[in-house]
Coordinates of C-alpha atoms and ligand atoms in Angstrom, one line a residue:
X1 CA 23.0 31.7 -21.3
X2 CA 20.1 33.1 -19.3
X3 CA 20.5 33.6 -15.6
X4 CA 17.9 34.1 -13.0
X5 CA 18.0 36.9 -10.5
X6 CA 20.3 34.8 -8.2
X7 CA 22.8 34.3 -11.1
X8 CA 22.1 30.7 -11.7
X9 CA 21.6 29.4 -15.2
X10 CA 18.0 28.8 -16.3
X11 CA 18.9 26.1 -18.8
X12 CA 21.0 23.1 -18.7
X13 CA 24.6 23.3 -19.8
X14 CA 24.5 20.8 -22.7
X15 CA 27.6 18.8 -22.0
X16 CA 26.8 18.5 -18.3
X17 CA 23.3 17.3 -19.0
X18 CA 24.3 14.1 -20.8
X19 CA 26.5 11.2 -19.7
X20 CA 27.7 11.0 -23.4
X21 CA 27.9 14.6 -24.4
X22 CA 26.6 15.7 -27.8
X23 CA 27.0 19.0 -29.6
X24 CA 23.3 19.9 -29.0
X25 CA 22.8 18.5 -25.5
X26 CA 20.1 16.3 -27.0
X27 CA 20.4 12.6 -26.3
X28 CA 19.2 10.5 -29.2
X29 CA 15.6 11.6 -29.9
X30 CA 15.1 12.8 -26.3
X31 CA 15.3 16.5 -26.9
X32 CA 16.5 19.1 -24.4
X33 CA 14.0 21.9 -23.5
X34 CA 14.8 25.4 -22.6
X35 CA 12.5 27.6 -20.5
X36 CA 9.6 29.0 -22.5
X37 CA 11.0 32.5 -21.8
X38 CA 14.4 31.5 -23.3
X39 CA 12.8 30.0 -26.4
X40 CA 10.4 32.8 -27.3
X41 CA 11.2 36.4 -28.1
X42 CA 9.5 39.3 -26.4
X43 CA 8.9 41.3 -29.5
X44 CA 7.3 38.5 -31.5
X45 CA 3.9 37.0 -31.2
X46 CA 2.5 33.7 -32.4
X47 CA 0.0 35.4 -34.7
X48 CA 0.4 38.4 -36.9
X49 CA -2.8 40.5 -37.0
X50 CA -3.0 43.5 -39.3
X51 CA -3.1 46.9 -37.5
X52 CA -6.8 47.8 -37.3
X53 CA -7.4 50.7 -39.7
X54 CA -9.4 53.7 -38.8
X55 CA -10.2 52.6 -35.2
X56 CA -8.7 54.8 -32.4
X57 CA -7.8 53.0 -29.3
X58 CA -10.2 53.6 -26.5
X59 CA -7.8 52.6 -23.8
X60 CA -6.4 56.2 -23.3
X61 CA -4.0 56.4 -20.4
X62 CA -4.5 52.7 -19.7
X63 CA -2.7 51.5 -22.8
X64 CA 0.6 49.9 -21.9
X65 CA 3.8 51.6 -23.2
X66 CA 5.7 48.4 -23.6
X67 CA 4.9 44.9 -24.7
X68 CA 4.4 42.5 -21.8
X69 CA 7.5 40.3 -21.1
X70 CA 5.8 37.3 -22.4
X71 CA 7.5 35.0 -25.0
X72 CA 5.9 34.9 -28.4
X73 CA 5.9 31.5 -30.0
X74 CA 4.2 30.1 -33.1
X75 CA 1.8 27.2 -32.5
X76 CA 4.2 24.4 -33.6
X77 CA 6.9 25.9 -31.4
X78 CA 4.6 26.1 -28.4
X79 CA 3.3 22.6 -29.1
X80 CA 6.8 21.1 -29.3
X81 CA 7.9 22.8 -26.0
X82 CA 5.1 21.2 -24.1
X83 CA 5.3 17.8 -25.8
X84 CA 9.1 17.6 -25.1
X85 CA 8.5 18.5 -21.5
X86 CA 5.7 15.9 -21.2
X87 CA 8.2 13.3 -22.5
X88 CA 10.4 14.0 -19.5
X89 CA 7.6 13.2 -17.2
X90 CA 7.0 9.8 -15.6
X91 CA 3.5 8.5 -15.4
X92 CA 1.5 5.5 -14.2
X93 CA 0.8 4.8 -18.0
X94 CA 4.6 4.2 -18.4
X95 CA 5.4 1.9 -15.5
X96 CA 4.9 1.0 -11.9
X97 CA 4.5 4.0 -9.5
X98 CA 5.2 2.5 -6.2
X99 CA 4.6 5.6 -4.0
X100 CA 3.3 4.3 -0.6
X101 CA 0.2 6.2 0.7
X102 CA -0.6 7.6 -2.7
X103 CA -2.4 4.6 -4.3
X104 CA -1.2 5.2 -7.9
X105 CA -3.2 2.7 -9.8
X106 CA -4.1 2.2 -13.4
X107 CA -6.9 4.6 -14.6
X108 CA -9.3 2.7 -16.8
X109 CA -9.8 4.5 -20.1
X110 CA -13.5 3.9 -19.8
X111 CA -13.6 6.5 -17.0
X112 CA -12.1 9.0 -19.3
X113 CA -14.5 8.2 -22.1
X114 CA -17.5 8.7 -19.8
X115 CA -16.1 11.9 -18.2
X116 CA -15.8 13.4 -21.7
X117 CA -19.4 12.9 -22.6
X118 CA -20.8 16.3 -23.4
X119 CA -23.6 15.9 -20.9
X120 CA -21.1 15.7 -18.1
X121 CA -18.1 17.7 -19.6
X122 CA -19.9 20.7 -21.1
X123 CA -22.2 21.7 -18.3
X124 CA -21.8 24.7 -16.0
X125 CA -22.4 24.7 -12.2
X126 CA -24.6 27.8 -12.5
X127 CA -27.0 26.2 -15.1
X128 CA -30.6 25.9 -14.0
X129 CA -31.0 22.7 -12.0
X130 CA -33.8 21.5 -14.3
X131 CA -31.2 21.2 -17.1
X132 CA -28.7 19.1 -15.2
X133 CA -30.9 16.5 -13.6
X134 CA -28.6 13.7 -14.8
X135 CA -25.5 15.3 -13.3
X136 CA -27.3 15.7 -10.0
X137 CA -28.5 12.2 -10.1
X138 CA -24.9 11.0 -10.7
X139 CA -23.8 12.9 -7.5
X140 CA -26.7 11.3 -5.6
X141 CA -25.8 7.8 -6.9
X142 CA -22.1 8.2 -6.1
X143 CA -23.1 9.4 -2.6
X144 CA -25.2 6.3 -2.2
X145 CA -22.3 4.0 -3.2
X146 CA -20.0 5.8 -0.7
X147 CA -22.5 5.4 2.1
X148 CA -23.1 1.8 1.3
X149 CA -19.3 1.0 1.1
X150 CA -18.6 2.8 4.4
X151 CA -21.8 1.9 6.3
X152 CA -22.3 5.5 7.2
X153 CA -25.6 7.5 7.0
X154 CA -24.3 10.8 5.4
X155 CA -21.7 12.1 3.1
X156 CA -20.4 15.6 2.2
X157 CA -19.5 15.5 -1.5
X158 CA -17.9 18.9 -1.9
X159 CA -14.4 18.6 -0.4
X160 CA -11.8 18.8 -3.1
X161 CA -9.0 16.7 -1.8
X162 CA -8.1 14.4 1.1
X163 CA -6.8 17.2 3.2
X164 CA -9.9 19.2 2.4
X165 CA -12.1 16.3 3.5
X166 CA -10.1 16.2 6.8
X167 CA -10.9 19.8 7.2
X168 CA -14.6 19.1 6.5
X169 CA -14.7 16.3 9.1
X170 CA -12.9 18.3 11.8
X171 CA -15.2 21.3 11.1
X172 CA -18.2 19.0 11.6
X173 CA -16.6 17.8 14.9
X174 CA -16.0 21.4 16.0
X175 CA -19.6 22.3 15.1
X176 CA -20.9 19.4 17.2
X177 CA -18.8 20.5 20.1
X178 CA -20.1 24.1 19.8
X179 CA -23.6 22.8 19.8
X180 CA -22.8 20.9 23.0
X181 CA -21.3 24.0 24.5
X182 CA -18.0 22.2 24.9
X183 CA -15.9 23.8 22.2
X184 CA -14.0 25.9 24.7
X185 CA -13.1 23.0 27.0
X186 CA -12.5 20.2 24.4
X187 CA -9.4 21.4 22.6
X188 CA -7.0 18.4 22.4
X189 CA -6.9 16.1 19.4
X190 CA -4.9 12.8 19.7
X191 CA -2.9 12.0 16.5
X192 CA -0.5 9.0 16.1
X193 CA 3.1 10.0 15.5
X194 CA 3.0 7.9 12.2
X195 CA 0.2 10.1 10.8
X196 CA 0.3 11.9 7.5
X197 CA 1.3 15.5 7.9
X198 CA -2.2 16.7 6.9
X199 CA -3.7 15.3 10.0
X200 CA -2.0 17.5 12.6
X201 CA -2.1 20.4 10.2
X202 CA -5.9 20.0 9.9
X203 CA -6.4 19.8 13.7
X204 CA -4.3 23.0 14.2
X205 CA -6.2 24.8 11.4
X206 CA -9.4 24.1 13.3
X207 CA -8.0 25.6 16.5
X208 CA -7.2 22.3 18.3
X209 CA -3.9 21.4 19.9
X210 CA -2.3 18.1 18.8
X211 CA -1.2 15.5 21.3
X212 CA 1.0 12.8 19.7
X213 CA 0.1 9.2 20.3
X214 CA 3.1 6.9 20.4
X215 CA 3.3 3.7 18.4
X216 CA 3.9 0.3 19.9
X217 CA 6.8 -1.9 18.7
X218 CA 4.4 -3.6 16.3
X219 CA 3.7 -0.4 14.4
X220 CA 0.2 0.2 15.7
X221 CA -1.2 2.7 18.2
X222 CA -0.1 1.9 21.7
X223 CA -3.5 1.3 23.3
X224 CA -2.2 1.7 26.9
X225 CA -0.8 5.1 26.1
X226 CA -4.0 6.0 24.3
X227 CA -6.1 5.2 27.4
X228 CA -3.9 7.4 29.5
X229 CA -4.2 10.4 27.2
X230 CA -8.0 10.4 27.2
X231 CA -9.7 13.1 29.3
X232 CA -12.5 15.6 29.3
X233 CA -10.5 18.1 27.3
X234 CA -10.2 15.6 24.3
X235 CA -12.2 16.7 21.2
X236 CA -11.3 13.6 19.3
X237 CA -8.8 11.3 17.7
X238 CA -7.5 11.2 14.1
X239 CA -6.4 7.7 13.2
X240 CA -5.6 6.2 9.8
X241 CA -6.7 2.7 9.1
X242 CA -5.0 0.7 7.6
X243 CA -2.3 3.0 9.1
X244 CA 0.6 4.6 7.4
X245 CA 2.9 1.7 8.2
X246 CA 0.5 -0.5 6.0
X247 CA -0.9 -2.3 9.0
X248 CA -4.5 -2.8 10.2
X249 CA -5.2 -1.1 13.6
X250 CA -6.5 -4.2 15.4
X251 CA -7.8 -2.3 18.4
X252 CA -9.8 0.2 16.4
X253 CA -13.2 -0.8 17.9
X254 CA -11.8 -0.4 21.4
X255 CA -10.3 3.0 20.5
X256 CA -13.7 4.1 19.1
X257 CA -15.5 3.0 22.3
X258 CA -12.9 4.6 24.5
X259 CA -13.0 8.0 22.8
X260 CA -16.8 8.0 22.7
X261 CA -16.9 7.1 26.4
X262 CA -14.6 10.1 27.0
X263 CA -17.0 12.3 25.1
X264 CA -14.8 12.8 21.9
X265 CA -15.2 12.0 18.3
X266 CA -13.4 9.6 16.0
X267 CA -11.9 11.0 12.8
X268 CA -10.5 8.3 10.5
X269 CA -8.1 9.2 7.7
X270 CA -9.5 7.1 4.8
X271 CA -6.7 7.6 2.3
X272 CA -5.9 3.9 2.6
X273 CA -9.4 2.7 2.0
X274 CA -8.1 0.9 -1.1
X275 CA -7.0 -1.9 1.2
X276 CA -10.4 -2.6 2.8
X277 CA -13.1 -1.3 0.4
X278 CA -15.8 -3.9 0.1
X279 CA -14.3 -5.9 3.0
X280 CA -14.7 -3.7 6.1
X281 CA -17.2 -0.9 6.6
X282 CA -15.8 2.0 8.6
X283 CA -19.2 2.7 10.1
X284 CA -19.1 -0.7 11.8
X285 CA -15.8 0.3 13.5
X286 CA -17.4 3.2 15.3
X287 CA -15.9 6.0 13.1
X288 CA -17.7 9.4 13.1
X289 CA -16.0 11.0 10.1
X290 CA -13.8 9.8 7.3
X291 CA -12.7 11.3 4.0
X292 CA -12.3 9.1 1.0
X293 CA -9.7 10.0 -1.6
X294 CA -11.7 9.3 -4.8
X295 CA -8.5 10.0 -6.7
X296 CA -6.7 7.1 -4.9
X297 CA -9.2 4.4 -4.1
X298 CA -11.5 4.9 -7.1
X299 CA -8.8 5.7 -9.7
X300 CA -8.7 9.1 -11.5
X301 CA -5.3 10.4 -12.6
X302 CA -3.6 12.3 -9.9
X303 CA -0.2 13.5 -8.6
X304 CA 1.8 16.7 -9.0
X305 CA -1.0 18.6 -7.3
X306 CA -3.5 17.4 -9.8
X307 CA -7.2 17.2 -9.2
X308 CA -8.4 15.7 -6.0
X309 CA -11.8 14.8 -4.5
X310 CA -12.3 14.0 -0.9
X311 CA -16.0 13.2 -0.1
X312 CA -16.4 12.9 3.7
X313 CA -18.7 10.3 5.3
X314 CA -20.3 11.3 8.6
X315 CA -22.0 9.4 11.4
X316 CA -25.5 10.0 12.8
X317 CA -23.9 12.3 15.4
X318 CA -22.2 14.5 12.9
X319 CA -24.6 14.3 9.9
X320 CA -26.6 17.4 10.9
X321 CA -23.5 19.6 10.6
X322 CA -22.6 18.5 7.1
X323 CA -21.8 21.5 4.9
X324 CA -23.9 22.9 2.1
X325 CA -24.7 22.2 -0.7
X326 CA -26.1 18.7 -0.9
X327 CA -28.4 16.9 -3.3
X328 CA -31.8 15.7 -2.3
X329 CA -34.3 13.6 -4.3
X330 CA -37.9 14.7 -4.3
X331 CA -40.4 12.6 -6.3
X332 CA -37.9 11.5 -8.9
X333 CA -36.4 15.1 -9.3
X334 CA -33.0 16.1 -7.9
X335 CA -32.3 19.4 -6.2
X336 CA -29.2 21.0 -4.6
X337 CA -29.9 22.4 -1.1
X338 CA -28.0 25.6 -1.1
X339 CA -29.7 27.7 1.6
X340 CA -28.9 27.5 5.3
X341 CA -32.6 27.9 6.1
X342 CA -33.1 24.3 5.0
X343 CA -30.2 23.0 7.0
X344 CA -29.8 25.1 10.1
X345 CA -27.0 23.2 11.7
X346 CA -24.8 23.0 8.6
X347 CA -21.4 24.5 9.5
X348 CA -21.2 26.5 6.2
X349 CA -19.8 25.5 2.9
X350 CA -16.4 24.2 1.7
X351 CA -16.4 25.3 -2.0
X352 CA -18.1 27.7 -4.3
X353 CA -20.1 24.9 -6.1
X354 CA -20.8 21.3 -5.4
X355 CA -17.5 19.5 -5.8
X356 CA -15.3 17.9 -8.4
X357 CA -17.7 16.8 -11.1
X358 CA -15.2 15.2 -13.5
X359 CA -13.9 13.0 -10.7
X360 CA -17.4 12.1 -9.6
X361 CA -18.0 10.7 -13.1
X362 CA -14.8 8.8 -13.1
X363 CA -15.3 7.3 -9.6
X364 CA -18.9 6.2 -10.3
X365 CA -17.8 4.7 -13.7
X366 CA -15.1 2.8 -11.8
X367 CA -17.5 1.5 -9.2
X368 CA -20.2 0.5 -11.7
X369 CA -17.7 -1.3 -13.9
X370 CA -16.2 -3.2 -11.0
X371 CA -19.4 -3.9 -9.0
X372 CA -19.4 -4.6 -5.3
X373 CA -17.6 -7.9 -5.8
X374 CA -15.0 -6.3 -8.1
X375 CA -14.2 -3.6 -5.5
X376 CA -13.7 -6.2 -2.8
X377 CA -11.5 -8.2 -5.3
X378 CA -9.4 -5.1 -6.0
X379 CA -8.8 -4.6 -2.3
X380 CA -7.8 -8.3 -1.9
X381 CA -5.4 -8.1 -4.9
X382 CA -3.8 -4.9 -3.6
X383 CA -3.1 -6.6 -0.3
X384 CA -1.8 -9.8 -2.1
X385 CA 0.5 -7.8 -4.3
X386 CA 2.0 -5.8 -1.4
X387 CA 2.6 -9.1 0.5
X388 CA 4.3 -10.6 -2.5
X389 CA 6.6 -7.6 -2.7
X390 CA 7.2 -7.7 1.1
X391 CA 8.1 -11.4 0.9
X392 CA 10.4 -11.2 -2.1
X393 CA 12.2 -8.1 -1.0
X394 CA 12.7 -9.4 2.6
X395 CA 15.5 -11.6 1.1
X396 CA 17.8 -8.5 0.9
X397 CA 15.9 -5.6 2.5
X398 CA 14.7 -5.0 6.1
X399 CA 11.0 -5.2 6.7
X400 CA 10.1 -2.5 9.3
X401 CA 7.7 -4.9 11.2
X402 CA 7.1 -8.6 11.5
X403 CA 4.2 -10.4 9.9
X404 CA 1.9 -9.6 6.9
X405 CA 1.1 -6.2 5.7
X406 CA -2.1 -4.7 4.2
X407 CA -1.7 -2.8 0.9
X408 CA 1.8 -1.4 1.3
X409 CA 5.1 -2.9 2.3
X410 CA 7.4 -0.9 4.6
X411 CA 11.1 -1.3 4.9
X412 CA 13.7 0.5 7.1
X413 CA 17.3 1.4 6.0
X414 CA 18.8 -1.3 8.4
X415 CA 20.0 -3.3 5.4
X416 CA 22.1 -0.3 4.2
X417 CA 23.8 0.1 7.5
X418 CA 27.6 0.4 7.1
X419 CA 27.4 0.5 3.3
X420 CA 27.7 4.3 3.0
X421 CA 24.4 4.2 1.0
X422 CA 21.4 6.1 2.4
X423 CA 17.7 5.8 1.6
X424 CA 17.9 8.8 -0.7
X425 CA 20.9 7.3 -2.6
X426 CA 19.0 4.0 -3.0
X427 CA 16.0 5.9 -4.4
X428 CA 18.1 7.8 -6.9
X429 CA 19.7 4.6 -8.1
X430 CA 16.2 3.2 -8.8
X431 CA 15.7 6.0 -11.3
X432 CA 18.6 4.9 -13.3
X433 CA 17.1 1.4 -13.4
X434 CA 13.8 2.7 -14.8
X435 CA 11.8 2.8 -11.6
X436 CA 10.1 5.7 -9.9
X437 CA 11.2 5.6 -6.3
X438 CA 8.8 4.5 -3.5
X439 CA 7.8 6.9 -0.8
X440 CA 10.9 7.7 1.2
X441 CA 11.4 8.8 4.9
X442 CA 7.7 8.4 5.6
X443 CA 6.3 7.4 8.0
X444 CA 8.6 9.1 10.4
X445 CA 8.5 6.4 13.0
X446 CA 10.7 4.1 10.9
X447 CA 14.4 5.1 10.3
X448 CA 15.1 5.8 6.6
X449 CA 11.6 4.5 5.7
X450 CA 10.8 3.1 2.3
X451 CA 7.1 2.6 1.8
X452 CA 6.1 0.6 -1.3
X453 CA 2.5 0.4 -2.5
X454 CA 2.2 -1.7 -5.7
X455 CA -1.7 -1.5 -6.0
X456 CA -3.8 -4.3 -7.5
X457 CA -3.3 -3.2 -11.1
X458 CA 0.3 -4.4 -11.4
X459 CA 0.9 -7.8 -13.0
X460 CA 3.1 -10.4 -11.5
X461 CA 5.6 -9.8 -14.3
X462 CA 5.8 -6.1 -13.4
X463 CA 6.1 -6.9 -9.7
X464 CA 8.9 -9.3 -10.5
X465 CA 10.8 -6.8 -12.6
X466 CA 10.5 -4.3 -9.8
X467 CA 11.6 -6.7 -7.1
X468 CA 14.5 -8.2 -9.2
X469 CA 15.8 -4.7 -9.7
X470 CA 15.6 -3.7 -6.0
X471 CA 17.2 -7.0 -4.9
X472 CA 20.1 -6.4 -7.4
X473 CA 20.6 -2.8 -6.1
X474 CA 20.5 -4.0 -2.5
X475 CA 23.3 -6.5 -3.3
X476 CA 25.3 -3.8 -5.1
X477 CA 25.0 -1.6 -2.0
X478 CA 26.2 -4.4 0.3
X479 CA 29.1 -5.2 -2.0
X480 CA 30.7 -1.8 -1.6
X481 CA 29.4 0.0 -4.7
X482 CA 28.5 3.1 -2.7
X483 CA 29.9 5.5 -5.4
X484 CA 27.4 4.3 -8.0
X485 CA 24.6 5.2 -5.6
X486 CA 26.1 8.6 -4.5
X487 CA 26.4 9.7 -8.1
X488 CA 22.9 8.5 -9.1
X489 CA 20.9 9.3 -11.2
X490 CA 23.4 9.3 -14.0
X491 CA 21.0 8.5 -16.8
X492 CA 18.2 10.9 -16.0
X493 CA 17.7 14.2 -18.0
X494 CA 18.9 16.0 -14.8
X495 CA 21.5 14.8 -12.3
X496 CA 20.9 15.1 -8.6
X497 CA 19.6 18.5 -7.6
X498 CA 20.8 20.5 -4.6
X499 CA 17.7 19.9 -2.6
X500 CA 18.8 21.9 0.4
X501 CA 19.4 25.0 -1.8
X502 CA 16.2 24.4 -3.6
X503 CA 14.3 24.4 -0.3
X504 CA 16.2 27.3 1.3
X505 CA 16.5 29.6 -1.7
X506 CA 13.7 28.5 -4.1
X507 CA 13.8 30.3 -7.4
X508 CA 10.3 30.2 -8.7
X509 CA 10.3 33.0 -11.3
X510 CA 12.2 33.5 -14.4
X511 CA 14.0 36.9 -14.4
X512 CA 15.1 38.8 -17.5
X513 CA 18.8 38.9 -18.1
X514 CA 19.0 42.5 -17.0
X515 CA 17.8 41.6 -13.6
X516 CA 20.2 38.7 -13.5
X517 CA 23.1 41.0 -14.4
X518 CA 22.2 43.3 -11.6
X519 CA 22.0 40.4 -9.2
X520 CA 25.4 39.1 -10.3
X521 CA 27.1 42.4 -9.6
Ligands
PLP1 C1 -2.9 11.3 0.4 C2 -3.1 11.3 1.8 C3 -3.8 12.4 2.5 C4 -4.1 13.7 1.8 O1 -4.9 13.6 0.7 P1 -4.8 14.7 -0.5 O2 -5.8 14.3 -1.4 O3 -3.4 14.6 -1.1 O4 -5.0 16.0 0.1 C5 -4.0 12.2 3.8 N1 -3.6 11.2 4.5 C6 -3.0 10.1 3.9 C7 -2.6 8.9 4.8 C8 -2.7 10.1 2.6 O5 -2.1 9.1 2.0

């Protein structure tokens, strides 16, 4: 058994891995996987090449004395390793992925087909622009759709995730404040306490201080508290709409007017745009900057740190500060503006090249195949599905707020009170039932929060299966079956991990057994 430097095993103990132990640790045709380092051997390689005859090495002193500690595996062995691992993964293509805030929707295969066309897939960002006119036109067209859908005059296409888009928007605000000579005095940014963690992190990264906005009892920004916090040291606000409680901020126009009167800017976190795309234009709400997570609202497979793309729309006031590069059209030709001499107020650049091309292709394919009416319909269906889940689950679970929701349904742990079952136990029991858990303990303003976002692409049958299962689990919890929850998941390839240990003493590297032996002594 291999141990890591901390003396913990690096592969599962077979009999502990399975509820019904087998000699091998495999369970039916679900095969156990060891670490690649434990499977391969360090002397071997996947390919045997003959020693080159009659050629002296030119490496001299630089030649390594020992083989690198990399496992050597033949192609079929390497293939099996990764395919077995992939079968342990859960994916939107296998079932509902109800993670609130993440918008895990079906990714149409058409997007993939178009993204793989050689004219998009096999080009290089340093190719002469005359040879990639189609790709540049695609970026310009997508920018056009984003401006149209948001009612905003400008968009920076290069940010590579939602958080990166936030950074882009806040850097544009900072640049505008510097131009006004107020960067030294306007240092405070107001952020609701229900905000996604990236919002305060971005504000701090840009050198601002964060001032928390309290929520009112109906889960929205407390407008009276908001008024009181405004002042001439306020740089701006960062508000999510619909917010992270899945509710529309009804006072958003008033908030925009108030922050503008106070001399600040309005950053809107657009991660929840899926609920309102084609229905509400953020530009009409008085927003100055908003990122759009192409990988949420406009499909594209994402998750596990996978690819992201966060184009950021900007108002008239912030447009001059948009980062380089951007695409311009001149007499039917497309050109990337790369040089600051052509855009003197640009605050700089966010990425080496021009953004996430593969995702641009997927997003535009999605938009063109849905059309304007289809995008609005998707938003309506997303909201309808969330309200269906909210209504059905309210029979046994505790909605965090009264009334309808937007695209996500939020519950507190009140229904588990006195059962000995916590939010985490409930989530783990869902895994045994075949469902990926919802987002848990977020937003922070709701005790033991469970945030469910079904998205528009789930059928009624799939929503019913999901709801039936959660209702049954809620009943089990209330009828005193706490033990079943505490020991969940029982049927997953791995049982419950020690998350505290994992966070406090993360073991991120495999260590050879020699090192492990030393650590154990
Ligand atoms: C997903 C999300 C973000 C961050 O987006 P990334 O693409 O993951 O960087 C920010 N805010 C909210 C509300 C989100 O849901």
